[in-house]
Coordinates of C-alpha atoms and ligand atoms in Angstrom, one line a residue:
M158 CA -8.9 -7.6 -33.9
H159 CA -8.1 -8.8 -30.7
L160 CA -5.0 -11.4 -29.4
H161 CA -4.6 -14.4 -26.6
I162 CA -2.5 -13.7 -24.5
E163 CA -0.3 -14.9 -21.2
P164 CA 1.1 -11.5 -19.3
S165 CA 3.8 -13.3 -16.9
V166 CA 1.6 -11.3 -14.0
L167 CA -1.8 -9.6 -14.0
Y168 CA -0.7 -5.9 -12.9
F169 CA -2.6 -4.3 -15.1
G170 CA -2.3 -1.2 -13.0
T171 CA -3.4 -0.2 -9.2
P172 CA -1.8 2.7 -6.6
V173 CA 0.8 1.4 -5.2
A174 CA 0.2 1.1 -0.6
L175 CA 3.2 0.9 2.2
I176 CA 1.3 -1.0 5.0
T177 CA 3.4 -0.7 8.2
T178 CA 2.9 -3.9 10.6
L179 CA 3.9 -4.3 14.1
D180 CA 7.3 -6.1 14.5
D181 CA 7.1 -8.2 17.7
D182 CA 10.0 -6.1 19.4
G183 CA 7.8 -3.6 19.0
G184 CA 9.3 -1.9 15.4
T185 CA 7.5 -1.2 12.2
N186 CA 8.6 -2.9 9.2
I187 CA 7.2 -1.4 5.8
T188 CA 6.0 -3.5 3.3
P189 CA 5.1 -1.8 0.0
I190 CA 1.7 -3.8 -2.4
S191 CA -0.6 -2.7 -4.9
S192 CA -3.3 -5.3 -4.3
A193 CA -4.8 -2.9 -2.5
W194 CA -8.7 -1.5 -3.1
A195 CA -11.3 -0.4 -0.8
L196 CA -14.9 -2.1 -0.5
G197 CA -17.3 0.4 1.8
S198 CA -14.8 1.0 5.0
T199 CA -12.9 -2.3 4.3
Y200 CA -10.0 -2.3 2.4
V201 CA -9.2 -5.7 1.0
L202 CA -4.9 -6.0 0.7
G203 CA -3.6 -8.9 -1.3
L204 CA -0.5 -10.4 0.3
G205 CA 2.2 -13.2 -0.3
D206 CA 2.4 -15.6 2.2
D207 CA 6.0 -15.5 2.5
S208 CA 5.4 -11.5 3.6
H209 CA 6.9 -10.6 6.4
G210 CA 3.8 -8.0 6.6
L211 CA 1.0 -10.7 6.3
A212 CA 3.0 -12.6 9.2
N213 CA 3.1 -9.4 11.6
L214 CA -0.8 -8.6 11.1
R215 CA -1.8 -12.4 11.7
R216 CA 0.1 -11.7 15.6
D217 CA -0.8 -8.2 15.3
P218 CA -4.1 -7.0 13.2
G219 CA -3.3 -2.7 13.8
I220 CA -2.2 -1.4 10.2
V221 CA -1.7 2.0 8.9
I222 CA -2.1 1.8 4.9
N223 CA 0.4 4.7 3.5
L224 CA -0.6 6.1 0.4
P225 CA 2.2 7.5 -1.0
E226 CA 2.9 10.0 -4.4
A227 CA 4.3 9.9 -7.6
S228 CA 7.6 11.6 -6.6
L229 CA 8.0 8.9 -4.0
A230 CA 8.6 6.1 -6.5
H231 CA 12.4 6.0 -6.3
R232 CA 11.8 6.0 -2.7
V233 CA 9.5 2.9 -2.7
E234 CA 12.3 0.8 -5.1
A235 CA 14.8 1.7 -2.9
I236 CA 13.2 -0.9 -0.7
A237 CA 11.4 -3.6 -3.2
A238 CA 13.9 -6.2 -2.7
T239 CA 14.1 -6.4 0.5
T240 CA 11.7 -8.4 3.2
G241 CA 11.5 -7.6 7.2
A242 CA 11.9 -11.3 7.5
A243 CA 14.9 -13.0 9.2
A244 CA 14.6 -16.0 7.0
L245 CA 14.7 -15.8 2.8
S246 CA 11.9 -18.1 1.3
P247 CA 12.7 -20.5 -1.3
H248 CA 10.8 -17.7 -4.2
K249 CA 13.0 -14.6 -2.8
A250 CA 16.3 -15.9 -2.1
G251 CA 18.6 -14.4 -4.6
A252 CA 16.6 -12.4 -5.1
Y253 CA 15.7 -10.4 -1.8
R254 CA 17.7 -10.1 1.7
T255 CA 16.6 -9.5 4.8
E256 CA 16.5 -5.3 6.0
K257 CA 15.7 -4.1 9.7
D258 CA 15.9 -0.4 8.8
K259 CA 13.5 0.0 5.7
W260 CA 13.3 2.7 7.4
G261 CA 16.4 4.7 7.1
L262 CA 16.8 2.8 3.3
G263 CA 14.2 4.4 1.6
G264 CA 14.6 8.0 3.3
F265 CA 11.1 7.8 5.4
T266 CA 10.0 9.5 8.8
P267 CA 8.2 7.4 11.4
S268 CA 5.1 9.2 13.5
P269 CA 3.2 7.6 15.4
A270 CA -0.3 6.4 14.9
E271 CA -3.7 7.2 17.0
L272 CA -5.2 4.0 17.4
V273 CA -3.2 1.2 15.9
G274 CA 0.5 0.3 16.7
P275 CA 2.4 0.7 14.1
M276 CA 3.7 4.2 12.9
R277 CA 2.5 6.2 10.2
I278 CA 5.4 6.8 7.3
V279 CA 5.1 11.0 6.9
E280 CA 6.7 10.8 3.2
C281 CA 2.9 9.5 2.1
P282 CA -0.2 12.5 2.1
V283 CA -2.5 9.9 3.5
Q284 CA -2.4 7.6 5.9
I285 CA -5.1 5.4 6.8
E286 CA -5.0 3.4 10.1
A287 CA -6.7 0.1 10.1
R288 CA -8.2 -3.1 11.8
V289 CA -7.7 -6.6 10.2
E290 CA -10.7 -8.3 10.6
R291 CA -9.7 -11.3 8.3
I292 CA -7.3 -13.4 6.4
V293 CA -9.1 -15.4 3.8
P294 CA -6.2 -17.8 2.2
C295 CA -6.0 -17.7 -1.6
D296 CA -4.7 -19.8 -4.6
D297 CA -0.8 -19.0 -5.5
D298 CA 0.4 -19.0 -1.7
A299 CA -1.1 -15.5 -1.1
S300 CA -3.8 -14.2 1.1
A301 CA -6.8 -11.8 1.1
V302 CA -6.8 -9.7 4.0
H303 CA -10.0 -7.6 5.7
A304 CA -9.1 -4.0 7.1
R305 CA -11.5 -1.7 8.6
V306 CA -10.5 1.5 8.4
L307 CA -10.6 3.4 11.8
R308 CA -9.0 6.9 10.3
I309 CA -7.7 8.5 8.2
H310 CA -5.2 11.6 7.8
A311 CA -5.0 13.3 4.8
R312 CA -2.0 16.3 4.4
E313 CA -3.5 19.4 4.3
D314 CA -2.9 20.4 0.9
V315 CA -4.6 16.9 -0.6
V316 CA -7.4 18.1 1.3
V317 CA -10.4 21.2 -0.3
P318 CA -10.5 23.4 2.5
G319 CA -13.1 23.8 4.9
T320 CA -14.2 19.6 3.5
H321 CA -13.5 15.9 4.3
H322 CA -13.3 16.0 0.3
V323 CA -9.6 14.7 -1.8
D324 CA -7.9 17.5 -3.5
L325 CA -8.4 16.0 -7.1
R326 CA -5.7 18.4 -9.0
A327 CA -3.5 18.0 -5.4
W328 CA -3.3 14.3 -5.0
R329 CA -1.0 12.0 -7.3
P330 CA -1.3 8.9 -6.6
L331 CA 2.1 6.4 -7.7
L332 CA 0.7 3.8 -9.7
Y333 CA 2.1 -0.2 -10.4
T334 CA 1.8 -1.2 -14.2
F335 CA 3.4 -4.6 -14.9
R336 CA 6.2 -3.2 -12.4
H337 CA 6.7 0.0 -13.7
Y338 CA 6.0 3.6 -11.9
F339 CA 3.2 6.0 -13.6
A340 CA 2.0 9.2 -12.2
Q341 CA -1.8 9.5 -13.3
G342 CA -2.3 10.9 -16.5
E343 CA -4.7 13.6 -17.6
E344 CA -9.2 13.5 -16.0
V345 CA -11.0 12.6 -19.0
A346 CA -14.4 12.2 -17.3
Q347 CA -16.1 12.5 -14.4
S348 CA -18.6 9.8 -12.6
F349 CA -22.7 10.6 -12.3
R350 CA -21.9 10.7 -8.2
A351 CA -18.8 12.6 -8.1
E352 CA -18.8 15.3 -5.3
Y353 CA -17.3 18.1 -6.6
Ligands
FMN266 C1 5.4 -1.6 -5.8 C2 5.1 -3.1 -5.3 C3 4.3 -3.6 -5.5 C4 4.3 -5.0 -4.4 N1 2.6 -5.7 -4.9 C5 2.9 -7.0 -3.6 C6 1.4 -6.9 -3.5 O1 0.4 -6.3 -3.5 N2 1.1 -8.3 -2.9 C7 2.2 -8.5 -2.2 O2 2.4 -9.7 -0.8 N3 3.7 -7.6 -2.1 C8 4.1 -7.2 -2.8 N4 4.8 -6.6 -3.6 C9 6.0 -7.5 -2.8 C10 6.5 -6.9 -1.8 O3 6.6 -5.9 -0.9 C11 7.5 -8.4 -1.0 O4 7.5 -9.5 -0.9 C12 8.2 -7.6 -0.3 O5 9.5 -8.1 0.6 C13 7.7 -7.7 1.5 O6 7.9 -7.3 2.5 P1 8.2 -7.9 4.2 O7 8.4 -9.1 4.0 O8 9.2 -7.2 4.7 O9 6.4 -7.8 3.9 C14 5.0 -5.7 -3.9 C15 6.8 -4.9 -4.2 C16 6.5 -3.8 -4.9 C17 7.8 -2.8 -5.4

């Protein structure tokens, strides 16, 4: 039997991404998100309209989508209750605070990107440089950001040697499920389109 349920959020589980965007003073802000999926060579990112990262992207389309591995969960959570915005939205007042240095707070190390302005996060094994092509307003005070992938950096140990394949035994994405962090479980099957 299936029950009618009304969960407070619809976060059934997606990978965490740390998007980095360029502040107007040339610094780089970090925004943890989980609303991120790929459509061909475009990433679609769901961002709240009060996100400082979104404000940055409206001004400068360069973005890095940094993908943390499961072992970084506590560092992600260390910056979770912060925003790069100088003023808190009513929604964030009381629960969040402004933080200019999310890098120091989370223990993250910046490294220059090659094709866009914001820094890459060294601790993330995968860093995707992209350029925003479209920002579509959505319901619920959020927007869907369409970002075309320009270049992907993958740490050597998560790449199958001599190939462009991510090593599925080495890659351990951090998953966000109903506001809890999980590591990936065991493989249960493979698609008919699996390449190795
Ligand atoms: C694991 C995790 C996932 C999140 N997912 C999203 C998301 O998909 N979209 C979003 O707008 N905010 C998301 N948030 C909340 C933002 O990180 C939060 O609003 C933060 O203040 C944004 O920072 P900024 O204002 O500096 O951009 C998430 C937070 C965490 C910790």
